[in-house]
Structure formats: C-alpha cells, structure tokens
Coordinates of C-alpha atoms and ligand atoms in Angstrom, one line a residue:
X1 CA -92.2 -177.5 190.8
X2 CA -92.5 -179.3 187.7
X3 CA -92.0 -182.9 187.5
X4 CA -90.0 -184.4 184.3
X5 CA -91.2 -186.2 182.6
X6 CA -94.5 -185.2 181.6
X7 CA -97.5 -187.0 181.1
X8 CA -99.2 -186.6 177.7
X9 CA -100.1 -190.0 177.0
X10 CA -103.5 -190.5 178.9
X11 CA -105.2 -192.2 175.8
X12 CA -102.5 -195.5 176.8
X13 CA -103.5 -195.2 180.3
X14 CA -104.2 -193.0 182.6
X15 CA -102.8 -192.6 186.8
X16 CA -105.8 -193.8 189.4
X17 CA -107.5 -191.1 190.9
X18 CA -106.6 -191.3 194.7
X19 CA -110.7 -191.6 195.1
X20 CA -110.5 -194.7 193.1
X21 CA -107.9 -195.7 195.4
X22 CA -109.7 -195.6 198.3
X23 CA -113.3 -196.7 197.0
X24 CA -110.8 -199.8 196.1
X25 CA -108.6 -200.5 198.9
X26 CA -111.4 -202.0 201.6
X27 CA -112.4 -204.6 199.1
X28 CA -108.5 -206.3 199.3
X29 CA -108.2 -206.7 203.0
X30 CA -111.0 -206.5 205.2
X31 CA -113.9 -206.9 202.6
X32 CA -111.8 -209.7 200.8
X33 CA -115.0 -211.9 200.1
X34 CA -115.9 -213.8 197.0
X35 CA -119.1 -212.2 195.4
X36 CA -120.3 -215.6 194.8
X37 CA -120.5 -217.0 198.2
X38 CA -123.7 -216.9 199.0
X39 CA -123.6 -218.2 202.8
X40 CA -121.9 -215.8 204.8
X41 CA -121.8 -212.0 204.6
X42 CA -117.8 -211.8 203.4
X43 CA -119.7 -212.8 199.9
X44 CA -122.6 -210.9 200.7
X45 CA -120.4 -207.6 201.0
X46 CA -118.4 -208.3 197.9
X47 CA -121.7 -208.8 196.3
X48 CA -123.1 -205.3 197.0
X49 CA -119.9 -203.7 195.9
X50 CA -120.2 -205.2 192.9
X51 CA -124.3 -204.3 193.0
X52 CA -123.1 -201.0 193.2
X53 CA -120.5 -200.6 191.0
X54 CA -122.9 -202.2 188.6
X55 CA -125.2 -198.8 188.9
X56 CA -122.2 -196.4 189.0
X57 CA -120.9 -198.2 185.7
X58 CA -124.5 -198.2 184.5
X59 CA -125.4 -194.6 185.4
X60 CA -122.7 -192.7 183.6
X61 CA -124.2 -194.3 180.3
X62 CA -128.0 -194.6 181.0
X63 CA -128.2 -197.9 181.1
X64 CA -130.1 -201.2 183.3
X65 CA -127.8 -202.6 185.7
X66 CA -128.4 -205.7 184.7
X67 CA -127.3 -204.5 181.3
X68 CA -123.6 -204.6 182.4
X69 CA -121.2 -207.2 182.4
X70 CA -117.8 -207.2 183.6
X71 CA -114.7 -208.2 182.1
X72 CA -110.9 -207.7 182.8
X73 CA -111.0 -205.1 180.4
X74 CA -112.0 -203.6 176.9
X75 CA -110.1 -206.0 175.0
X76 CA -112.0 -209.2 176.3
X77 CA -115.3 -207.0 175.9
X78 CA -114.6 -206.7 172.8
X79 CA -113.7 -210.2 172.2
X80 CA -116.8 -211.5 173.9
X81 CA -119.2 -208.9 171.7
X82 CA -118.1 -209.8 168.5
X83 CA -116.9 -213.6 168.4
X84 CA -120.2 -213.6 170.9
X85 CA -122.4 -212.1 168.1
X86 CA -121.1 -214.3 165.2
X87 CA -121.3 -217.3 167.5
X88 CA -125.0 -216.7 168.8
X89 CA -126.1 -216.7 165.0
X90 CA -124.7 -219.8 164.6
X91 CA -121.1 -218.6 162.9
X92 CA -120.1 -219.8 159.5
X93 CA -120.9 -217.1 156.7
X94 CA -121.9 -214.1 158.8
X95 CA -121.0 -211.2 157.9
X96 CA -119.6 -208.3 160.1
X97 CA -119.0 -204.5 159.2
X98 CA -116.1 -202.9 160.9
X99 CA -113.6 -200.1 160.1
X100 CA -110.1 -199.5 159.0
X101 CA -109.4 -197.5 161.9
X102 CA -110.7 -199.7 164.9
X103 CA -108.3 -200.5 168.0
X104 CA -106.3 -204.0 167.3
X105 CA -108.8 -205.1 169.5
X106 CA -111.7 -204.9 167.0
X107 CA -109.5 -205.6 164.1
X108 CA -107.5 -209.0 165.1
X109 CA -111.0 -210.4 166.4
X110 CA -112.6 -210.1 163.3
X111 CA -109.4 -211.6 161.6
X112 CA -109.7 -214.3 164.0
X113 CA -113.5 -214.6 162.7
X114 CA -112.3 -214.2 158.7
X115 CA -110.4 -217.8 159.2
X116 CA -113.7 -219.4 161.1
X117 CA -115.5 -218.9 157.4
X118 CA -117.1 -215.3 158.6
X119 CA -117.0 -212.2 155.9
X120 CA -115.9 -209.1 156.8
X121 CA -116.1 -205.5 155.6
X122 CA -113.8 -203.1 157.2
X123 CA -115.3 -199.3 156.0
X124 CA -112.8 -196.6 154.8
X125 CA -112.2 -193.5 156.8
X126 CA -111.9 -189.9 154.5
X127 CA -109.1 -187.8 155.5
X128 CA -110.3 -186.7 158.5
X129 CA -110.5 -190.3 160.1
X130 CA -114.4 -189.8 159.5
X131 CA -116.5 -193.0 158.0
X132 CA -119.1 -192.1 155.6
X133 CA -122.8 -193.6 156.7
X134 CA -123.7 -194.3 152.8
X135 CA -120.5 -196.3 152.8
X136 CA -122.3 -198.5 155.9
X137 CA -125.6 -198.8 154.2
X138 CA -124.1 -199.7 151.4
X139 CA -121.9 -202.7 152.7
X140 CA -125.0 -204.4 154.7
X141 CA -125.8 -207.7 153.8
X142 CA -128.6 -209.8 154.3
X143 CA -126.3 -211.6 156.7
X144 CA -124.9 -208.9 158.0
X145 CA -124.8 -209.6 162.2
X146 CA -122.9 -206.7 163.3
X147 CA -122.2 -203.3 162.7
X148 CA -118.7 -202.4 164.9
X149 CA -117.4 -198.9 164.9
X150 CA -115.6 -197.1 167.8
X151 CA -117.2 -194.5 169.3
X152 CA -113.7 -192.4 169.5
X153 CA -110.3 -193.3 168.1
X154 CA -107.7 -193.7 170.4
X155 CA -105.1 -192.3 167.9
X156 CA -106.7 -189.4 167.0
X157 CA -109.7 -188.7 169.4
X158 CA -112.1 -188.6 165.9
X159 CA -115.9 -189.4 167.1
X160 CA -117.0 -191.5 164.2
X161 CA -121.3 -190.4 164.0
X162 CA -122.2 -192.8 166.0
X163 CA -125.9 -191.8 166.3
X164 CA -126.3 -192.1 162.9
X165 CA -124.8 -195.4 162.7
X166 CA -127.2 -196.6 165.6
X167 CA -130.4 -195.1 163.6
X168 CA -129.0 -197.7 160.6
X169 CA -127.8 -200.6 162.3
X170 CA -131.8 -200.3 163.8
X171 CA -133.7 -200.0 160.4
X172 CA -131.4 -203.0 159.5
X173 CA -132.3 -204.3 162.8
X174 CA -128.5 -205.2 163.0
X175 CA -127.1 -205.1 166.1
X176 CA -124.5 -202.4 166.8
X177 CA -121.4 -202.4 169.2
X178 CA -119.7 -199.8 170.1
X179 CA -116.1 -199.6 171.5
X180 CA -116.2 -196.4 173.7
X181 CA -113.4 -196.9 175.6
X182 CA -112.1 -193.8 174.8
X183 CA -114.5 -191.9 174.6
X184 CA -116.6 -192.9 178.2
X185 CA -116.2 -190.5 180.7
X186 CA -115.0 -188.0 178.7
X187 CA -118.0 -186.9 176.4
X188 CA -121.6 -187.4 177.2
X189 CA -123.1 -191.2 176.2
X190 CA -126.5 -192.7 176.5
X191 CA -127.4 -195.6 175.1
X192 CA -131.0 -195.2 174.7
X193 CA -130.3 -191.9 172.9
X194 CA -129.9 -193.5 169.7
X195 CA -130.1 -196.9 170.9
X196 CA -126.4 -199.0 171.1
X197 CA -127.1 -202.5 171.5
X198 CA -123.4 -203.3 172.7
X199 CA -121.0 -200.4 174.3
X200 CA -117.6 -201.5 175.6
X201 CA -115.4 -199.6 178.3
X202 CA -112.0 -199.7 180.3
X203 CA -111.1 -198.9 184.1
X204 CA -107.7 -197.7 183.3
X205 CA -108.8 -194.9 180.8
X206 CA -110.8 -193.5 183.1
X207 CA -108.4 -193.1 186.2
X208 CA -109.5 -196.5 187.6
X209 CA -106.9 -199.5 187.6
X210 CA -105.5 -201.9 185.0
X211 CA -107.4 -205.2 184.7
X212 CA -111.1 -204.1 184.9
X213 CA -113.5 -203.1 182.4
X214 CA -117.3 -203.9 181.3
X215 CA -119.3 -204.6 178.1
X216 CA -123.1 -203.2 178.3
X217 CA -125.2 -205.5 176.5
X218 CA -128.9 -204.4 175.5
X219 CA -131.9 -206.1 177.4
X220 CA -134.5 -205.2 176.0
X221 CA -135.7 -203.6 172.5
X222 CA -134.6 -205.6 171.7
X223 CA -132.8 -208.0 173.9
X224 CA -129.0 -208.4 172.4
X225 CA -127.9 -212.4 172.4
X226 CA -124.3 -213.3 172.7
X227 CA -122.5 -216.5 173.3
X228 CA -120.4 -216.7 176.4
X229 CA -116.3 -217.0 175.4
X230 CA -115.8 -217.9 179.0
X231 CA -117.3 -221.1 180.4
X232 CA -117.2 -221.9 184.1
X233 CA -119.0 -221.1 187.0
X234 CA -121.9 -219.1 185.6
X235 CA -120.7 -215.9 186.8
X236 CA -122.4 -212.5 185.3
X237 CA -125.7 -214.1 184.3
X238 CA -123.4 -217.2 182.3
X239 CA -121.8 -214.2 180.5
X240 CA -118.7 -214.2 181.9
X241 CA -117.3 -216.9 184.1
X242 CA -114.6 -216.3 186.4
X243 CA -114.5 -215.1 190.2
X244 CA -115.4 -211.4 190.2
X245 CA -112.3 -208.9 190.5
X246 CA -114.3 -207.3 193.2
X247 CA -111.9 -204.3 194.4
X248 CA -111.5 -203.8 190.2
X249 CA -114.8 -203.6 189.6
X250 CA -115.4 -201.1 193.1
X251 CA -112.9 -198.9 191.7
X252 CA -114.4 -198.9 187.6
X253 CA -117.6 -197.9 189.8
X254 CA -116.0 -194.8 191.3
X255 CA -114.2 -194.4 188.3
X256 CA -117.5 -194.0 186.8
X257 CA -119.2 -191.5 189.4
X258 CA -116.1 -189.3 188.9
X259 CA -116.4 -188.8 185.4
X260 CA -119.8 -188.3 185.4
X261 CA -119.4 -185.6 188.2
X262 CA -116.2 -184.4 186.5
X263 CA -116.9 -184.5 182.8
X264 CA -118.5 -180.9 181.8
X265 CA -115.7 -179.0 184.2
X266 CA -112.9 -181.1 183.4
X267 CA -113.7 -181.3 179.6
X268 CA -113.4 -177.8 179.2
X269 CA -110.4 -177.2 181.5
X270 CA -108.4 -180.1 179.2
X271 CA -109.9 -178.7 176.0
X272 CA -108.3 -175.1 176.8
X273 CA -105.2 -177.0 177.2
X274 CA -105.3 -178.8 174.4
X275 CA -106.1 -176.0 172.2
X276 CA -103.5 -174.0 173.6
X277 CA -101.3 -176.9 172.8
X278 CA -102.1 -177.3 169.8
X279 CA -102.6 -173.8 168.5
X280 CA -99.1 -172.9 169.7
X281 CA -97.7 -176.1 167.6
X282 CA -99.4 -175.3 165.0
X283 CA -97.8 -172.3 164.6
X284 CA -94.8 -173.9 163.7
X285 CA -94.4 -174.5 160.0
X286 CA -95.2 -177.9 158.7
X287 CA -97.4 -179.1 161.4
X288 CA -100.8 -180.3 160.7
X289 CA -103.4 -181.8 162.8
X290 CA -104.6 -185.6 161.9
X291 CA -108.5 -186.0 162.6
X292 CA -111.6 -183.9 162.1
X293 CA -111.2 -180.7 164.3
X294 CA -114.7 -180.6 165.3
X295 CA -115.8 -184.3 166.0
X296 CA -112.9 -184.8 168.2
X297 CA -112.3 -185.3 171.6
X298 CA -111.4 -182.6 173.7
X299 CA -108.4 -184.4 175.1
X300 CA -106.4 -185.3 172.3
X301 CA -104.3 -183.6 169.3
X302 CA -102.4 -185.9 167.0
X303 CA -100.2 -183.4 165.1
X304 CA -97.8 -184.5 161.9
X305 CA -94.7 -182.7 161.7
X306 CA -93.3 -182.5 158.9
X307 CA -89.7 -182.0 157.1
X308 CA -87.8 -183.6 160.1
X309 CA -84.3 -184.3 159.6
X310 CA -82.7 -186.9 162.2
X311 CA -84.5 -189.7 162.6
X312 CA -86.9 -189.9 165.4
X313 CA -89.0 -186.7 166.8
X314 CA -90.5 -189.0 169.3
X315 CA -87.1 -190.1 171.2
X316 CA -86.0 -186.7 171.4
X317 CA -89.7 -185.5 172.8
X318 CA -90.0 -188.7 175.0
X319 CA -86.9 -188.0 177.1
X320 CA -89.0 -184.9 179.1
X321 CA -92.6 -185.4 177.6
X322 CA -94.1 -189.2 177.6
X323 CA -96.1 -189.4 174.0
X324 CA -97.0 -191.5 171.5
X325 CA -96.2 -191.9 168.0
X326 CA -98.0 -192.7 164.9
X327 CA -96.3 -195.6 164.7
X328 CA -96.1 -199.2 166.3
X329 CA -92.7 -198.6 167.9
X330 CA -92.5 -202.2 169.4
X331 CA -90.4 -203.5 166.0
X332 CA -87.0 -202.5 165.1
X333 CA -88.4 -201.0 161.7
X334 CA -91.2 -199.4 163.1
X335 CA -95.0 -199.4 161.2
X336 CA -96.5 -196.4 160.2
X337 CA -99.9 -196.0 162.3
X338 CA -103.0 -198.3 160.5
X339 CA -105.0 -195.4 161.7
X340 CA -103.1 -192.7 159.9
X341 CA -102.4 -194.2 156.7
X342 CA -106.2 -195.0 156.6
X343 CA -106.4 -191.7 156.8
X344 CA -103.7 -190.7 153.9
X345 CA -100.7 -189.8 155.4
X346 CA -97.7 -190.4 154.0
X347 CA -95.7 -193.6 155.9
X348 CA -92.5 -190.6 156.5
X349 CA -94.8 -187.8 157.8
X350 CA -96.9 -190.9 160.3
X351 CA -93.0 -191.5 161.7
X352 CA -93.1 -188.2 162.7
X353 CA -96.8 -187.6 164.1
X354 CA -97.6 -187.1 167.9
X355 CA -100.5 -188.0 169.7
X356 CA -100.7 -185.4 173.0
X357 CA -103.1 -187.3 175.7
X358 CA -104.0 -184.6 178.0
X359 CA -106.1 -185.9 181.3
X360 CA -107.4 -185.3 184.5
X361 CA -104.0 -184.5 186.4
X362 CA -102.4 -182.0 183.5
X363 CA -101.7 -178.6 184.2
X364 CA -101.3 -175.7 182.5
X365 CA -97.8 -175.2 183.7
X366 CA -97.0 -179.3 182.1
X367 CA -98.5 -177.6 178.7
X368 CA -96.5 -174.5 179.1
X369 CA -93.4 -176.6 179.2
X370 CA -94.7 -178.7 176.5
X371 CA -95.3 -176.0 174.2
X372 CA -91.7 -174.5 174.7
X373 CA -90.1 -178.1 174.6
X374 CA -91.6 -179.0 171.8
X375 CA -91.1 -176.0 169.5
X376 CA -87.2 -176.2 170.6
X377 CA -87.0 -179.6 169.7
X378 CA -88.7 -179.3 166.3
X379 CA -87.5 -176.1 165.4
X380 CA -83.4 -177.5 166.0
X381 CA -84.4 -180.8 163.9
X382 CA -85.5 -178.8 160.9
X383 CA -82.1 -177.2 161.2
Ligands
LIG401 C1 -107.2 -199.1 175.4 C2 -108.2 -199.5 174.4 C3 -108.6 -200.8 174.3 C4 -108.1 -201.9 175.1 O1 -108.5 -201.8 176.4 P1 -107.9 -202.7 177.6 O2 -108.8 -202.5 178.7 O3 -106.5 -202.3 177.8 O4 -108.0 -204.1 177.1 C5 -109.6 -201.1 173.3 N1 -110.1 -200.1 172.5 C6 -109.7 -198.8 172.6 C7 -110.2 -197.8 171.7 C8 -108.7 -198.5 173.5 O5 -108.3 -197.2 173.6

C-alpha cells in the first residue's frame, strides 16, 4: 500500500538507513565513551569507531584518513574551509572566487568575509546553471586564496566541471574547496583524480543522521593550511575542538560504506525514475526542466511550470507529495530561488518550479502516483 505523503524531497534530507541505525545505536548506550579519554577502554572503543569511520568516510572519496575532519555538519565545514583559508593567509584583502549559485552556506560566509575587508567574486552561471571555466581564469587575482564552487547544486542537481576547475585552481596553485554535499555518495568522487584540496560532506544527505558531517582537507601536494574556527581541547588534530559525536560520526561511516556499495545500482534504479518522472511531466505543456540535462545528478529534476493560475503549485502538490519550490518559502512574500534567477528565470515562472528529490527508499509505484498527481493538479490549475 502506498503511503501519503510522498517523499520527493531527499536533496533537504534524507530518512536513515536502518543499517545506519544500527552501525549507530551501540555507540549511545553501551559504547558511550569519550573518544578522547585515553585511560580506559570506554575511550579507547569510541576512539576506534571514530578510527574507523574515519576510513569509511575517507574510502568513498579516495582520500588519507588523516585527511578528514569532522564537523556537525556541511554548513560548519564549510564555515571552517573558507573563513579558515582567508584566516590562515592572514585575512584582510584576500580575495575568494565563488559562484552565484552556491548553497547559503558558501554564500553568507563569504559575506561574512566581504565585511572583514576580504574581496569576493561570485562567477555567473549560463542558463543551464553551468559556470564557464574562462569566466574563473579570468577572475583570479594575485591574491586570490580560494577557488569555492559546489560540486552539485542542491536546487537543481547541475555538476558544475569540477575537474576542470581543480586543473586551474592547481596551475594557479590556488587552493580549491569543494562543497559536495550533494553530490557524495551519489556520483563517483576522488580527490586525487583531479586533485580537490578541500571537499565538504553531510550525514543526513546520505541516509545517515542530522548533526554530522566532515570536511577533507589535503595533506600533502601540497598540504592545505587552515585556521581552526573552533578553539578548545585540541580535538581533530586542533582542527576542530569539541567532544567527538561518536555514534554521529559511526553512522556518517556506514553511511559512507553504503553508498559506496550502493552507488552504481541505486544510481540507475533512481535515474529510471527520475526520467520517467520527468519525461511524463514534461509532456505537459509549459513545463521545462531548470539545469543542464546531461551534467546533472541522477536524482533530481527541477521542472518550471508555467502559465499557472491560482497562486501556489506547491501547496496544492505538498498536501500528498513532499517537494520543494524554487523559492525561499519561509517569508510571507516568498523569494524567487537565487539559484534560478541566476540562471534566468523569470521571478513568476521560479514561484512555480519544483524540485523532485528522488532517493534510496522511492519506488516506482511513489513515482507512478506522482506522475498522475501531478499532471491532475497542473492540468486543473491551467484551467
Ligand atoms: C544541505 C546542504 C548544506 C548544509 O548541510 P548541513 O549538514 O545541513 O549543514 C550545504 N551545502 C549543500 C549543497 C547542501 O545541500
């Protein structure tokens, strides 16, 4: 039987995988130690869960262990890499390159950094939510200390080229962080590929739990400096201090294992979804996709629907299907999406845009519904 409502809105958060559950559960009760005690073995087990989950985290992107640092999420990763960065060379006039279309994350950090004297360059996106690499060769500086573009947008799934970007930010010898948080564990990544010297990721993207996350910070070729945001008892190499969230962290660990076990299956299982999704939608007049069709995650399909009478597509879709919209829907007069007006769309044709999050639990019989709810919905509000 079909459960109401559906969830299509995996690229918010996504349920824990029962596995994660129980890779997580010891480390409350029995194995409750503090990974920092060093005397007695309730720290020593803490400590080789978090040993552990430090390969499993490390593994799914080809990285050291000792390359990964955790954090209670991607937003303080991201935090720590970039006001870390501009710190570490010794802040005042540095100058970062970002983009238009980053997480809030990215973007309100590097405000914070504009009123601390730093310069800031936030790259266009074309149509397609695509930056263009001359753009980025043209913007660096001889003080340029970062280059920071997302690896996949959470609006629109777009994967910006970040291989290209890494082959730049190196001949610049710039460093270049990454936020990947949605694309890890969904597409393959490895950061010695075309080197990343910084790569941020979440738990709770990736069917682990709320409050976890890690930033992977280059050791070697060369070594990626960052000052700590975080002072306190030394934790993660000085990086991060703070008692370790050890059953957290055990859980991003599995989380990590699954994907990589998961990924080629389960990427192609959502993708037919998805396209079925979408192709059906599609077939509706006046729907468009936003983002590049090829360099896309094979999760996601943000779809513009236009000439909608009534005033909200998303409240009548969000009573039986759980969505998002391309807008910031926590004000009364809601904000068309930064992400799809970077992009060109109209402010009236972003109010009515969808983003579908398809994951690890949805079934073709959730899209099946979908499609026909959808179409109903759309259809009756062009009246
Ligand atoms: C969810 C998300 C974040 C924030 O992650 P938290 O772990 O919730 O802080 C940052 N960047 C992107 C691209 C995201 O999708």
């Amino acid at each position: 039987m079909l459960k109401l409502p559906v969830y299509l809105d995996n690229n918010a958060t996504t349920p824990v995988d029962p596995e994660v559950l129980d890779a997580m559960m010891p480390y409350f009760t029995r194995h409750f130690g503090n990974a920092a005690s060093r005397n007695h073995a309730f720290g020593w087990t803490a400590e080789e869960a978090v040993q552990q989950a430090r390969e499993q985290v490390a593994a799914l992107l080809g990285a050291g262990a000792d390359e990964i640092i955790f954090t209670s999420g991607a937003t303080e990763a991201v935090n720590l890499a970039i006001k870390g960065t501009y710190e570490i060379h010794g802040g005042g006039d540095q100058h970062i390159i970002t983009c238009v279309t980053e997480h809030k994350a990215v973007l309100d950090t590097c405000k914070h950094l504009e009123k601390s004297g730093a310069s800031v360059t936030y790259l266009p996106v074309n149509k397609d939510g695509l930056i263009n690499t001359n753009d980025l060769e043209a913007a660096i500086q001889r003080n340029t200390v970062l280059i920071a573009v997302m690896y996949a947008n959470n609006e629109t799934g777009v994967i910006q080229p970040v291989a290209e970007i890494a082959d730049i930010a190196r001949q610049h010898g710039i460093v270049f962080f990454s936020d990947a948080t949605q694309a890890v564990g969904k597409i393959p990544i490895r950061v010695n590929e075309h080197p990343l010297g910084m790569l941020c990721l979440s738990a709770h993207k990736i069917y682990g739990p709320k409050g976890a996350g890690a930033l992977y910070v280059r050791r070697k070729n060369p070594r990626v400096r960052l000052t700590a945001q975080i002072d306190g008892g030394g934790h993660e190499k000085g990086m991060r201090s703070g008692t370790l969230n050890v059953a957290g962290i055990a859980a991003l660990g599995k989380a990590c294992t699954l994907c990589a076990s998961k990924m080629t299956n389960e990427g192609s299982r959502i993708k037919k979804l998805r396209d079925k999704l979408e192709n059906a939608l599609l077939a509706i007049q006046d729907v468009t996709i936003n983002g590049d069709r090829v360099h896309r995650l094979p999760n996601v399909s943000n779809l513009s629907f236009a000439n909608i009478k009534g005033n909200s597509l998303l409240t009548a879709i969000s009573k039986t299907i759980a969505v998002s919209s391309g807008s910031a829907c926590t004000s009364a007069n809601p904000e068309p999406s930064h992400v799809l007006s970077a992009m060109g769309v109209e402010a009236d044709l972003a109010k009515n845009s969808i983003r579908f999050g398809l994951g690890r639990f949805t079934t073709e019989e959730e899209i099946t519904y979908a499609i026909q709810k959808v179409s109903e919905i759309v259809t009756e509000m062009k009246g």
